[in-house]
Amino acid sequence: MKIIVLGSAAGGGYPQWNCNCRNCDGFRTGLVRSRPRTQSSIAVSANGTDWLLVNASPDILAQVRATPALQPARRVRDTGIAAVLLMDAQVDHVTGLMMLREGPAIPLYCSEPVWQDLRAGFPLARVLEHYCGVQWHELPVQQGDRTGFTVPRMDGLRFTAVPLDSKAPPYSPHREAPVAGDNIGLLVEDLASRRKLFYAPGLGSIAPMTSAAMREADCLLVDGTFWTEDEMIALGFSSKPAAAMGHLPQHGPGGMIEVLDGMPAGRKILIHINNTNPVLDEDSAQHATLLRHGIELAHDGMEIEL
C-alpha cells in the first residue's frame, strides 16, 4: 500500500493567508524554520497507478500539480484519481470536489449523514449535477461488528469506516446532536502484507472503538490540529477550546501525545496541523517534544509505504 500526503495543514493552510501569528509571520520573514503546508488530504493506492483521494481539499489543484502520480497523462484528458472518499463534510475537506468538475462523474464514497449535508446544508452535490455529476456510494459505518468494504480499482485493499466522537460542520442539522457517520476514521488494510493504516485528521476524543482500530494499525496518521486546549483562546482568535471544535490537543493529560505513547504502531504521524500550532516551528521545544516521543509531523509530499 502506498500513501501520499497531499496536504498536511488544517483549514486555511500554512501560512494562513490572513494570519500574522508567530508562526505565519515568522515563516514569511524567515525567522521561523518550517515548511509551507496545504489543507489536509491524502491519496492511497494498491498499485501506484490508481489512487483513492481521501478528502478533497480546496487546494486540490495545487496538490495534483505537485504529485505526478495523480496526472499519469495516458490520454488527452486523464487522472490517476479513481474515486474520492470523504471523512466528513467540513469545508476544508469537500470544497475541492468543485475543482474536479471538468472530469467524468466523480465516484464519491461517504456516509449518509455527510451525503445529506452535501445535498442540503452545503449543497455541492446538487451544484455538481450541472457539471460532471457525482456517483454516490454509501459508506457502511462500523456499528459493533467490523464492517469492511472495497473500492473498485483499489484491488488488494480493504477499508473500514470507524465512527468518531467529533463535530459535524456548522451548517449540518446535527452540529449539536452528532450522529454516527458525521466524522469517521479510516482503517485501510493491505490484504497481501496485512499491514494497516489508520487515518483520522479530525479526532475529538478516543472512544473504545477508535482505540481498538488505532491499536490494529502499523501506521497512525491522526489529528495534530492544536498543541493546547486553549490555543486559539490564548491567541485571541476564538472563544472556543479545542474540544468544542472537535480536536484533541497534543499536550496535557489525556492529550494526543499520551494516547500515542500507548499505541503499538511503528509509525505515529500528526496531520491537519493548525497554523497556530508551535510544533510547526522546527526549532521549538514543542517540536522537540514530539521527536522525543517518536512522533512525526506530516508534510506535503510525504510518502508512506506499508
PDB file of C-alpha atoms in Angstrom:
ATOM      1  CA  MET A   1       0.000   0.000   0.000  1.00  0.00           C
ATOM      2  CA  LYS A   2       1.244   3.437  -0.945  1.00  0.00           C
ATOM      3  CA  ILE A   3       0.139   6.652   0.767  1.00  0.00           C
ATOM      4  CA  ILE A   4       0.970  10.189  -0.334  1.00  0.00           C
ATOM      5  CA  VAL A   5       0.254  13.133   1.973  1.00  0.00           C
ATOM      6  CA  LEU A   6      -1.118  15.727  -0.433  1.00  0.00           C
ATOM      7  CA  GLY A   7      -1.830  18.333   2.247  1.00  0.00           C
ATOM      8  CA  SER A   8      -0.937  18.353   5.935  1.00  0.00           C
ATOM      9  CA  ALA A   9      -2.377  21.610   7.329  1.00  0.00           C
ATOM     10  CA  ALA A  10      -5.721  22.401   8.923  1.00  0.00           C
ATOM     11  CA  GLY A  11      -8.233  24.747   7.277  1.00  0.00           C
ATOM     12  CA  GLY A  12      -6.582  27.833   5.816  1.00  0.00           C
ATOM     13  CA  GLY A  13      -3.241  26.115   5.218  1.00  0.00           C
ATOM     14  CA  TYR A  14       0.126  27.332   6.448  1.00  0.00           C
ATOM     15  CA  PRO A  15       0.989  30.131   6.400  1.00  0.00           C
ATOM     16  CA  GLN A  16      -2.658  31.173   6.525  1.00  0.00           C
ATOM     17  CA  TRP A  17      -3.366  33.963   4.045  1.00  0.00           C
ATOM     18  CA  ASN A  18      -4.658  36.495   6.596  1.00  0.00           C
ATOM     19  CA  CYS A  19      -2.781  35.429   9.724  1.00  0.00           C
ATOM     20  CA  ASN A  20       0.150  37.141  11.401  1.00  0.00           C
ATOM     21  CA  CYS A  21       0.578  34.824  14.363  1.00  0.00           C
ATOM     22  CA  ARG A  22       4.147  33.996  15.398  1.00  0.00           C
ATOM     23  CA  ASN A  23       4.291  31.029  13.008  1.00  0.00           C
ATOM     24  CA  CYS A  24       2.792  32.673   9.915  1.00  0.00           C
ATOM     25  CA  ASP A  25       4.668  35.958  10.302  1.00  0.00           C
ATOM     26  CA  GLY A  26       7.859  34.116  11.207  1.00  0.00           C
ATOM     27  CA  PHE A  27       7.616  31.919   8.126  1.00  0.00           C
ATOM     28  CA  ARG A  28       7.158  34.940   5.847  1.00  0.00           C
ATOM     29  CA  THR A  29      10.072  36.837   7.398  1.00  0.00           C
ATOM     30  CA  GLY A  30      12.360  33.803   7.622  1.00  0.00           C
ATOM     31  CA  LEU A  31      12.523  33.854  11.425  1.00  0.00           C
ATOM     32  CA  VAL A  32      10.666  30.554  11.879  1.00  0.00           C
ATOM     33  CA  ARG A  33      12.120  27.398  10.314  1.00  0.00           C
ATOM     34  CA  SER A  34       9.176  25.416   8.966  1.00  0.00           C
ATOM     35  CA  ARG A  35       7.577  24.075   5.782  1.00  0.00           C
ATOM     36  CA  PRO A  36       4.569  25.556   3.982  1.00  0.00           C
ATOM     37  CA  ARG A  37       1.575  23.239   4.011  1.00  0.00           C
ATOM     38  CA  THR A  38      -1.681  22.991   2.070  1.00  0.00           C
ATOM     39  CA  GLN A  39      -5.000  21.816   3.538  1.00  0.00           C
ATOM     40  CA  SER A  40      -5.176  18.184   4.585  1.00  0.00           C
ATOM     41  CA  SER A  41      -5.765  15.332   2.174  1.00  0.00           C
ATOM     42  CA  ILE A  42      -4.100  12.021   1.344  1.00  0.00           C
ATOM     43  CA  ALA A  43      -4.068   9.643  -1.619  1.00  0.00           C
ATOM     44  CA  VAL A  44      -3.963   5.851  -1.191  1.00  0.00           C
ATOM     45  CA  SER A  45      -3.102   3.214  -3.805  1.00  0.00           C
ATOM     46  CA  ALA A  46      -2.501  -0.505  -4.046  1.00  0.00           C
ATOM     47  CA  ASN A  47      -0.704  -0.413  -7.404  1.00  0.00           C
ATOM     48  CA  GLY A  48       0.799   3.088  -7.595  1.00  0.00           C
ATOM     49  CA  THR A  49      -1.343   3.906 -10.647  1.00  0.00           C
ATOM     50  CA  ASP A  50      -4.940   4.156  -9.401  1.00  0.00           C
ATOM     51  CA  TRP A  51      -5.472   6.391  -6.371  1.00  0.00           C
ATOM     52  CA  LEU A  52      -8.232   6.927  -3.832  1.00  0.00           C
ATOM     53  CA  LEU A  53      -8.378  10.607  -2.904  1.00  0.00           C
ATOM     54  CA  VAL A  54      -9.276  10.843   0.780  1.00  0.00           C
ATOM     55  CA  ASN A  55     -10.851  14.273   1.316  1.00  0.00           C
ATOM     56  CA  ALA A  56     -10.982  16.855  -1.467  1.00  0.00           C
ATOM     57  CA  SER A  57      -9.160  19.912  -0.167  1.00  0.00           C
ATOM     58  CA  PRO A  58      -9.699  23.411  -1.602  1.00  0.00           C
ATOM     59  CA  ASP A  59      -6.000  23.110  -2.558  1.00  0.00           C
ATOM     60  CA  ILE A  60      -6.529  20.000  -4.703  1.00  0.00           C
ATOM     61  CA  LEU A  61      -5.356  21.598  -7.977  1.00  0.00           C
ATOM     62  CA  ALA A  62      -2.027  22.655  -6.442  1.00  0.00           C
ATOM     63  CA  GLN A  63      -1.718  19.220  -4.849  1.00  0.00           C
ATOM     64  CA  VAL A  64      -2.275  17.434  -8.177  1.00  0.00           C
ATOM     65  CA  ARG A  65       0.324  19.672  -9.848  1.00  0.00           C
ATOM     66  CA  ALA A  66       2.806  18.740  -7.110  1.00  0.00           C
ATOM     67  CA  THR A  67       2.067  14.981  -7.391  1.00  0.00           C
ATOM     68  CA  PRO A  68       2.950  13.468 -10.793  1.00  0.00           C
ATOM     69  CA  ALA A  69       1.295  10.145  -9.884  1.00  0.00           C
ATOM     70  CA  LEU A  70      -2.108  11.859  -9.941  1.00  0.00           C
ATOM     71  CA  GLN A  71      -1.608  13.013 -13.565  1.00  0.00           C
ATOM     72  CA  PRO A  72      -0.324   9.959 -15.471  1.00  0.00           C
ATOM     73  CA  ALA A  73      -1.052  11.545 -18.911  1.00  0.00           C
ATOM     74  CA  ARG A  74      -2.164   8.303 -20.588  1.00  0.00           C
ATOM     75  CA  ARG A  75      -4.798  10.142 -22.642  1.00  0.00           C
ATOM     76  CA  VAL A  76      -5.547  13.693 -23.797  1.00  0.00           C
ATOM     77  CA  ARG A  77      -7.507  14.148 -20.558  1.00  0.00           C
ATOM     78  CA  ASP A  78      -6.540  11.855 -17.710  1.00  0.00           C
ATOM     79  CA  THR A  79      -6.261  11.495 -13.942  1.00  0.00           C
ATOM     80  CA  GLY A  80      -4.877   8.939 -11.541  1.00  0.00           C
ATOM     81  CA  ILE A  81      -7.773   9.678  -9.136  1.00  0.00           C
ATOM     82  CA  ALA A  82     -10.065   6.638  -9.317  1.00  0.00           C
ATOM     83  CA  ALA A  83     -12.517   7.784  -6.608  1.00  0.00           C
ATOM     84  CA  VAL A  84     -12.949  10.209  -3.724  1.00  0.00           C
ATOM     85  CA  LEU A  85     -13.705   9.252  -0.112  1.00  0.00           C
ATOM     86  CA  LEU A  86     -14.827  11.852   2.438  1.00  0.00           C
ATOM     87  CA  MET A  87     -14.175  11.643   6.175  1.00  0.00           C
ATOM     88  CA  ASP A  88     -16.739  14.359   6.953  1.00  0.00           C
ATOM     89  CA  ALA A  89     -18.499  17.303   5.298  1.00  0.00           C
ATOM     90  CA  GLN A  90     -16.202  20.069   6.562  1.00  0.00           C
ATOM     91  CA  VAL A  91     -15.496  22.895   4.101  1.00  0.00           C
ATOM     92  CA  ASP A  92     -11.751  22.200   4.020  1.00  0.00           C
ATOM     93  CA  HIS A  93     -12.393  18.525   3.149  1.00  0.00           C
ATOM     94  CA  VAL A  94     -15.088  18.807   0.458  1.00  0.00           C
ATOM     95  CA  THR A  95     -14.690  22.101  -1.438  1.00  0.00           C
ATOM     96  CA  GLY A  96     -12.102  20.538  -3.750  1.00  0.00           C
ATOM     97  CA  LEU A  97     -14.882  18.492  -5.359  1.00  0.00           C
ATOM     98  CA  MET A  98     -15.754  21.650  -7.299  1.00  0.00           C
ATOM     99  CA  MET A  99     -12.237  21.713  -8.758  1.00  0.00           C
ATOM    100  CA  LEU A 100     -12.791  18.247 -10.274  1.00  0.00           C
ATOM    101  CA  ARG A 101     -15.830  19.324 -12.300  1.00  0.00           C
ATOM    102  CA  GLU A 102     -14.042  19.183 -15.698  1.00  0.00           C
ATOM    103  CA  GLY A 103     -13.659  15.411 -15.455  1.00  0.00           C
ATOM    104  CA  PRO A 104     -16.105  12.489 -15.598  1.00  0.00           C
ATOM    105  CA  ALA A 105     -18.718  11.822 -12.910  1.00  0.00           C
ATOM    106  CA  ILE A 106     -16.990  11.576  -9.541  1.00  0.00           C
ATOM    107  CA  PRO A 107     -17.282   8.205  -7.749  1.00  0.00           C
ATOM    108  CA  LEU A 108     -17.863   9.504  -4.198  1.00  0.00           C
ATOM    109  CA  TYR A 109     -17.734   7.401  -1.047  1.00  0.00           C
ATOM    110  CA  CYS A 110     -19.162   8.958   2.128  1.00  0.00           C
ATOM    111  CA  SER A 111     -21.595   8.232   4.920  1.00  0.00           C
ATOM    112  CA  GLU A 112     -25.303   9.001   4.620  1.00  0.00           C
ATOM    113  CA  PRO A 113     -25.109  11.999   7.049  1.00  0.00           C
ATOM    114  CA  VAL A 114     -22.239  13.503   5.027  1.00  0.00           C
ATOM    115  CA  TRP A 115     -24.156  12.944   1.784  1.00  0.00           C
ATOM    116  CA  GLN A 116     -27.200  14.728   3.226  1.00  0.00           C
ATOM    117  CA  ASP A 117     -25.003  17.692   4.236  1.00  0.00           C
ATOM    118  CA  LEU A 118     -23.727  17.828   0.634  1.00  0.00           C
ATOM    119  CA  ARG A 119     -27.303  17.777  -0.643  1.00  0.00           C
ATOM    120  CA  ALA A 120     -28.703  20.421   1.732  1.00  0.00           C
ATOM    121  CA  GLY A 121     -26.588  22.391   4.221  1.00  0.00           C
ATOM    122  CA  PHE A 122     -23.644  22.781   1.813  1.00  0.00           C
ATOM    123  CA  PRO A 123     -25.163  21.539  -1.472  1.00  0.00           C
ATOM    124  CA  LEU A 124     -22.053  20.844  -3.526  1.00  0.00           C
ATOM    125  CA  ALA A 125     -23.531  17.605  -4.849  1.00  0.00           C
ATOM    126  CA  ARG A 126     -26.525  19.464  -6.262  1.00  0.00           C
ATOM    127  CA  VAL A 127     -24.280  22.071  -7.902  1.00  0.00           C
ATOM    128  CA  LEU A 128     -22.098  19.349  -9.447  1.00  0.00           C
ATOM    129  CA  GLU A 129     -25.193  17.835 -11.095  1.00  0.00           C
ATOM    130  CA  HIS A 130     -24.891  20.717 -13.577  1.00  0.00           C
ATOM    131  CA  TYR A 131     -21.270  19.755 -14.391  1.00  0.00           C
ATOM    132  CA  CYS A 132     -19.707  16.307 -14.100  1.00  0.00           C
ATOM    133  CA  GLY A 133     -22.146  14.818 -11.607  1.00  0.00           C
ATOM    134  CA  VAL A 134     -21.492  12.582  -8.611  1.00  0.00           C
ATOM    135  CA  GLN A 135     -21.961   8.826  -8.245  1.00  0.00           C
ATOM    136  CA  TRP A 136     -22.631   8.363  -4.518  1.00  0.00           C
ATOM    137  CA  HIS A 137     -21.649   5.147  -2.741  1.00  0.00           C
ATOM    138  CA  GLU A 138     -22.766   4.923   0.885  1.00  0.00           C
ATOM    139  CA  LEU A 139     -20.041   4.009   3.354  1.00  0.00           C
ATOM    140  CA  PRO A 140     -21.014   1.275   5.810  1.00  0.00           C
ATOM    141  CA  VAL A 141     -20.035   2.853   9.143  1.00  0.00           C
ATOM    142  CA  GLN A 142     -18.908   0.332  11.740  1.00  0.00           C
ATOM    143  CA  GLN A 143     -21.506  -0.347  14.431  1.00  0.00           C
ATOM    144  CA  GLY A 144     -20.276  -3.024  16.818  1.00  0.00           C
ATOM    145  CA  ASP A 145     -19.138  -5.829  14.493  1.00  0.00           C
ATOM    146  CA  ARG A 146     -16.495  -4.889  11.950  1.00  0.00           C
ATOM    147  CA  THR A 147     -17.993  -3.953   8.554  1.00  0.00           C
ATOM    148  CA  GLY A 148     -15.417  -3.502   5.809  1.00  0.00           C
ATOM    149  CA  PHE A 149     -15.790  -2.513   2.177  1.00  0.00           C
ATOM    150  CA  THR A 150     -13.779  -2.391  -1.033  1.00  0.00           C
ATOM    151  CA  VAL A 151     -13.418   0.262  -3.737  1.00  0.00           C
ATOM    152  CA  PRO A 152     -13.108  -0.548  -7.470  1.00  0.00           C
ATOM    153  CA  ARG A 153      -9.532  -0.183  -8.828  1.00  0.00           C
ATOM    154  CA  MET A 154      -8.218  -0.462  -5.246  1.00  0.00           C
ATOM    155  CA  ASP A 155      -7.702  -4.229  -5.558  1.00  0.00           C
ATOM    156  CA  GLY A 156      -5.933  -5.674  -2.551  1.00  0.00           C
ATOM    157  CA  LEU A 157      -7.103  -3.006  -0.108  1.00  0.00           C
ATOM    158  CA  ARG A 158      -9.902  -3.312   2.422  1.00  0.00           C
ATOM    159  CA  PHE A 159     -11.404  -0.280   4.162  1.00  0.00           C
ATOM    160  CA  THR A 160     -13.297   0.165   7.416  1.00  0.00           C
ATOM    161  CA  ALA A 161     -15.122   3.382   8.368  1.00  0.00           C
ATOM    162  CA  VAL A 162     -14.890   3.877  12.132  1.00  0.00           C
ATOM    163  CA  PRO A 163     -17.340   6.421  13.660  1.00  0.00           C
ATOM    164  CA  LEU A 164     -15.577   9.135  15.666  1.00  0.00           C
ATOM    165  CA  ASP A 165     -16.606  11.391  18.541  1.00  0.00           C
ATOM    166  CA  SER A 166     -16.238  14.769  16.871  1.00  0.00           C
ATOM    167  CA  LYS A 167     -18.266  17.675  15.445  1.00  0.00           C
ATOM    168  CA  ALA A 168     -20.397  17.913  12.306  1.00  0.00           C
ATOM    169  CA  PRO A 169     -19.944  21.142  10.286  1.00  0.00           C
ATOM    170  CA  PRO A 170     -21.695  24.344  11.452  1.00  0.00           C
ATOM    171  CA  TYR A 171     -24.187  24.060   8.555  1.00  0.00           C
ATOM    172  CA  SER A 172     -25.164  20.493   9.464  1.00  0.00           C
ATOM    173  CA  PRO A 173     -28.572  19.976  11.150  1.00  0.00           C
ATOM    174  CA  HIS A 174     -26.844  17.727  13.678  1.00  0.00           C
ATOM    175  CA  ARG A 175     -23.988  20.066  14.619  1.00  0.00           C
ATOM    176  CA  GLU A 176     -25.061  19.891  18.283  1.00  0.00           C
ATOM    177  CA  ALA A 177     -26.633  16.426  18.087  1.00  0.00           C
ATOM    178  CA  PRO A 178     -23.999  14.191  16.444  1.00  0.00           C
ATOM    179  CA  VAL A 179     -24.935  11.001  14.637  1.00  0.00           C
ATOM    180  CA  ALA A 180     -22.748   8.064  13.627  1.00  0.00           C
ATOM    181  CA  GLY A 181     -21.053   8.910  10.334  1.00  0.00           C
ATOM    182  CA  ASP A 182     -20.711  12.689  10.802  1.00  0.00           C
ATOM    183  CA  ASN A 183     -16.992  12.020  11.177  1.00  0.00           C
ATOM    184  CA  ILE A 184     -15.107   8.825  10.529  1.00  0.00           C
ATOM    185  CA  GLY A 185     -11.656   7.404  10.968  1.00  0.00           C
ATOM    186  CA  LEU A 186     -10.460   5.185   8.133  1.00  0.00           C
ATOM    187  CA  LEU A 187      -8.717   1.857   8.698  1.00  0.00           C
ATOM    188  CA  VAL A 188      -7.040   0.624   5.492  1.00  0.00           C
ATOM    189  CA  GLU A 189      -5.634  -2.904   5.279  1.00  0.00           C
ATOM    190  CA  ASP A 190      -3.294  -4.214   2.602  1.00  0.00           C
ATOM    191  CA  LEU A 191      -4.561  -7.776   2.167  1.00  0.00           C
ATOM    192  CA  ALA A 192      -1.202  -9.029   0.882  1.00  0.00           C
ATOM    193  CA  SER A 193       1.117  -7.558   3.536  1.00  0.00           C
ATOM    194  CA  ARG A 194      -1.617  -7.492   6.257  1.00  0.00           C
ATOM    195  CA  ARG A 195      -0.316  -4.068   7.263  1.00  0.00           C
ATOM    196  CA  LYS A 196      -2.764  -1.332   8.219  1.00  0.00           C
ATOM    197  CA  LEU A 197      -3.099   2.439   8.189  1.00  0.00           C
ATOM    198  CA  PHE A 198      -5.446   4.374  10.490  1.00  0.00           C
ATOM    199  CA  TYR A 199      -6.257   7.868   9.235  1.00  0.00           C
ATOM    200  CA  ALA A 200      -8.208  10.424  11.300  1.00  0.00           C
ATOM    201  CA  PRO A 201      -7.459  14.121  10.614  1.00  0.00           C
ATOM    202  CA  GLY A 202     -10.278  15.202  12.946  1.00  0.00           C
ATOM    203  CA  LEU A 203     -10.339  13.367  16.271  1.00  0.00           C
ATOM    204  CA  GLY A 204     -12.109  14.927  19.244  1.00  0.00           C
ATOM    205  CA  SER A 205     -11.764  12.067  21.717  1.00  0.00           C
ATOM    206  CA  ILE A 206     -10.697   8.429  21.834  1.00  0.00           C
ATOM    207  CA  ALA A 207     -13.743   6.180  22.159  1.00  0.00           C
ATOM    208  CA  PRO A 208     -13.239   2.415  22.706  1.00  0.00           C
ATOM    209  CA  MET A 209     -13.984   1.616  19.037  1.00  0.00           C
ATOM    210  CA  THR A 210     -11.458   4.239  17.950  1.00  0.00           C
ATOM    211  CA  SER A 211      -8.819   2.955  20.351  1.00  0.00           C
ATOM    212  CA  ALA A 212      -9.308  -0.601  19.076  1.00  0.00           C
ATOM    213  CA  ALA A 213      -8.821   0.482  15.455  1.00  0.00           C
ATOM    214  CA  MET A 214      -5.732   2.509  16.366  1.00  0.00           C
ATOM    215  CA  ARG A 215      -4.205  -0.486  18.156  1.00  0.00           C
ATOM    216  CA  GLU A 216      -4.516  -2.576  14.994  1.00  0.00           C
ATOM    217  CA  ALA A 217      -2.621  -0.102  12.841  1.00  0.00           C
ATOM    218  CA  ASP A 218       1.024  -0.233  11.805  1.00  0.00           C
ATOM    219  CA  CYS A 219       0.865   3.471  10.926  1.00  0.00           C
ATOM    220  CA  LEU A 220      -1.238   6.153  12.634  1.00  0.00           C
ATOM    221  CA  LEU A 221      -1.932   9.371  10.720  1.00  0.00           C
ATOM    222  CA  VAL A 222      -4.022  11.379  13.162  1.00  0.00           C
ATOM    223  CA  ASP A 223      -5.244  14.784  14.308  1.00  0.00           C
ATOM    224  CA  GLY A 224      -2.427  17.236  15.024  1.00  0.00           C
ATOM    225  CA  THR A 225      -4.505  20.431  14.947  1.00  0.00           C
ATOM    226  CA  PHE A 226      -3.678  22.096  18.273  1.00  0.00           C
ATOM    227  CA  TRP A 227      -0.903  21.871  20.836  1.00  0.00           C
ATOM    228  CA  THR A 228      -3.067  23.005  23.790  1.00  0.00           C
ATOM    229  CA  GLU A 229      -6.769  23.053  24.601  1.00  0.00           C
ATOM    230  CA  ASP A 230      -6.856  26.866  24.863  1.00  0.00           C
ATOM    231  CA  GLU A 231      -4.521  27.645  21.950  1.00  0.00           C
ATOM    232  CA  MET A 232      -6.979  29.727  19.919  1.00  0.00           C
ATOM    233  CA  ILE A 233      -8.352  31.469  23.016  1.00  0.00           C
ATOM    234  CA  ALA A 234      -4.893  32.468  24.270  1.00  0.00           C
ATOM    235  CA  LEU A 235      -4.069  33.984  20.881  1.00  0.00           C
ATOM    236  CA  GLY A 236      -7.349  35.895  20.768  1.00  0.00           C
ATOM    237  CA  PHE A 237      -8.501  34.112  17.594  1.00  0.00           C
ATOM    238  CA  SER A 238     -11.523  32.297  19.037  1.00  0.00           C
ATOM    239  CA  SER A 239     -13.589  31.857  22.166  1.00  0.00           C
ATOM    240  CA  LYS A 240     -13.728  28.088  21.650  1.00  0.00           C
ATOM    241  CA  PRO A 241     -11.385  25.484  23.148  1.00  0.00           C
ATOM    242  CA  ALA A 242     -10.026  22.661  21.003  1.00  0.00           C
ATOM    243  CA  ALA A 243     -12.635  20.165  22.230  1.00  0.00           C
ATOM    244  CA  ALA A 244     -15.503  22.430  21.119  1.00  0.00           C
ATOM    245  CA  MET A 245     -14.021  22.384  17.616  1.00  0.00           C
ATOM    246  CA  GLY A 246     -13.715  18.594  17.591  1.00  0.00           C
ATOM    247  CA  HIS A 247      -9.963  18.261  18.132  1.00  0.00           C
ATOM    248  CA  LEU A 248      -7.861  16.550  20.790  1.00  0.00           C
ATOM    249  CA  PRO A 249      -4.790  18.689  21.593  1.00  0.00           C
ATOM    250  CA  GLN A 250      -1.356  17.115  21.824  1.00  0.00           C
ATOM    251  CA  HIS A 251      -0.175  18.464  25.185  1.00  0.00           C
ATOM    252  CA  GLY A 252      -1.538  17.688  28.630  1.00  0.00           C
ATOM    253  CA  PRO A 253      -3.194  14.752  30.430  1.00  0.00           C
ATOM    254  CA  GLY A 254      -5.184  12.604  28.009  1.00  0.00           C
ATOM    255  CA  GLY A 255      -3.748  14.514  25.048  1.00  0.00           C
ATOM    256  CA  MET A 256      -2.634  13.028  21.756  1.00  0.00           C
ATOM    257  CA  ILE A 257       0.973  12.533  22.875  1.00  0.00           C
ATOM    258  CA  GLU A 258      -0.195  10.457  25.838  1.00  0.00           C
ATOM    259  CA  VAL A 259      -2.586   8.494  23.598  1.00  0.00           C
ATOM    260  CA  LEU A 260       0.107   7.762  21.011  1.00  0.00           C
ATOM    261  CA  ASP A 261       2.597   6.724  23.687  1.00  0.00           C
ATOM    262  CA  GLY A 262       0.229   3.853  24.488  1.00  0.00           C
ATOM    263  CA  MET A 263      -0.152   2.665  20.897  1.00  0.00           C
ATOM    264  CA  PRO A 264       1.993  -0.134  19.376  1.00  0.00           C
ATOM    265  CA  ALA A 265       2.157   1.326  15.837  1.00  0.00           C
ATOM    266  CA  GLY A 266       5.628   1.547  14.319  1.00  0.00           C
ATOM    267  CA  ARG A 267       4.919   4.990  12.859  1.00  0.00           C
ATOM    268  CA  LYS A 268       2.927   7.747  14.554  1.00  0.00           C
ATOM    269  CA  ILE A 269       2.331  10.849  12.445  1.00  0.00           C
ATOM    270  CA  LEU A 270       0.361  14.041  13.103  1.00  0.00           C
ATOM    271  CA  ILE A 271      -1.603  15.651  10.263  1.00  0.00           C
ATOM    272  CA  HIS A 272      -4.157  18.513   9.936  1.00  0.00           C
ATOM    273  CA  ILE A 273      -1.831  20.889  11.790  1.00  0.00           C
ATOM    274  CA  ASN A 274      -3.233  24.332  12.505  1.00  0.00           C
ATOM    275  CA  ASN A 275      -1.161  27.371  11.540  1.00  0.00           C
ATOM    276  CA  THR A 276      -1.022  28.403  15.234  1.00  0.00           C
ATOM    277  CA  ASN A 277       0.480  25.130  16.491  1.00  0.00           C
ATOM    278  CA  PRO A 278       4.027  25.726  17.794  1.00  0.00           C
ATOM    279  CA  VAL A 279       5.147  22.291  16.564  1.00  0.00           C
ATOM    280  CA  LEU A 280       5.376  23.821  13.073  1.00  0.00           C
ATOM    281  CA  ASP A 281       8.487  25.679  14.232  1.00  0.00           C
ATOM    282  CA  GLU A 282      11.153  23.015  13.775  1.00  0.00           C
ATOM    283  CA  ASP A 283      13.383  24.733  16.356  1.00  0.00           C
ATOM    284  CA  SER A 284      10.677  24.882  19.041  1.00  0.00           C
ATOM    285  CA  ALA A 285      10.603  22.977  22.320  1.00  0.00           C
ATOM    286  CA  GLN A 286       7.222  21.552  21.300  1.00  0.00           C
ATOM    287  CA  HIS A 287       8.645  20.119  18.064  1.00  0.00           C
ATOM    288  CA  ALA A 288      11.498  18.574  20.067  1.00  0.00           C
ATOM    289  CA  THR A 289       8.965  17.028  22.439  1.00  0.00           C
ATOM    290  CA  LEU A 290       7.255  15.239  19.552  1.00  0.00           C
ATOM    291  CA  LEU A 291      10.568  13.845  18.350  1.00  0.00           C
ATOM    292  CA  ARG A 292      11.411  12.541  21.833  1.00  0.00           C
ATOM    293  CA  HIS A 293       8.123  10.644  21.813  1.00  0.00           C
ATOM    294  CA  GLY A 294       8.808   9.180  18.364  1.00  0.00           C
ATOM    295  CA  ILE A 295       6.031  11.218  16.746  1.00  0.00           C
ATOM    296  CA  GLU A 296       6.465  12.587  13.229  1.00  0.00           C
ATOM    297  CA  LEU A 297       4.896  15.669  11.660  1.00  0.00           C
ATOM    298  CA  ALA A 298       3.280  15.104   8.262  1.00  0.00           C
ATOM    299  CA  HIS A 299       4.354  17.383   5.426  1.00  0.00           C
ATOM    300  CA  ASP A 300       3.078  17.871   1.893  1.00  0.00           C
ATOM    301  CA  GLY A 301       4.598  15.263  -0.428  1.00  0.00           C
ATOM    302  CA  MET A 302       5.380  12.800   2.379  1.00  0.00           C
ATOM    303  CA  GLU A 303       5.281   9.221   1.077  1.00  0.00           C
ATOM    304  CA  ILE A 304       4.470   6.169   3.211  1.00  0.00           C
ATOM    305  CA  GLU A 305       4.617   2.544   2.109  1.00  0.00           C
ATOM    306  CA  LEU A 306       3.085  -0.299   4.127  1.00  0.00           C
TER     307      LEU A 306
END
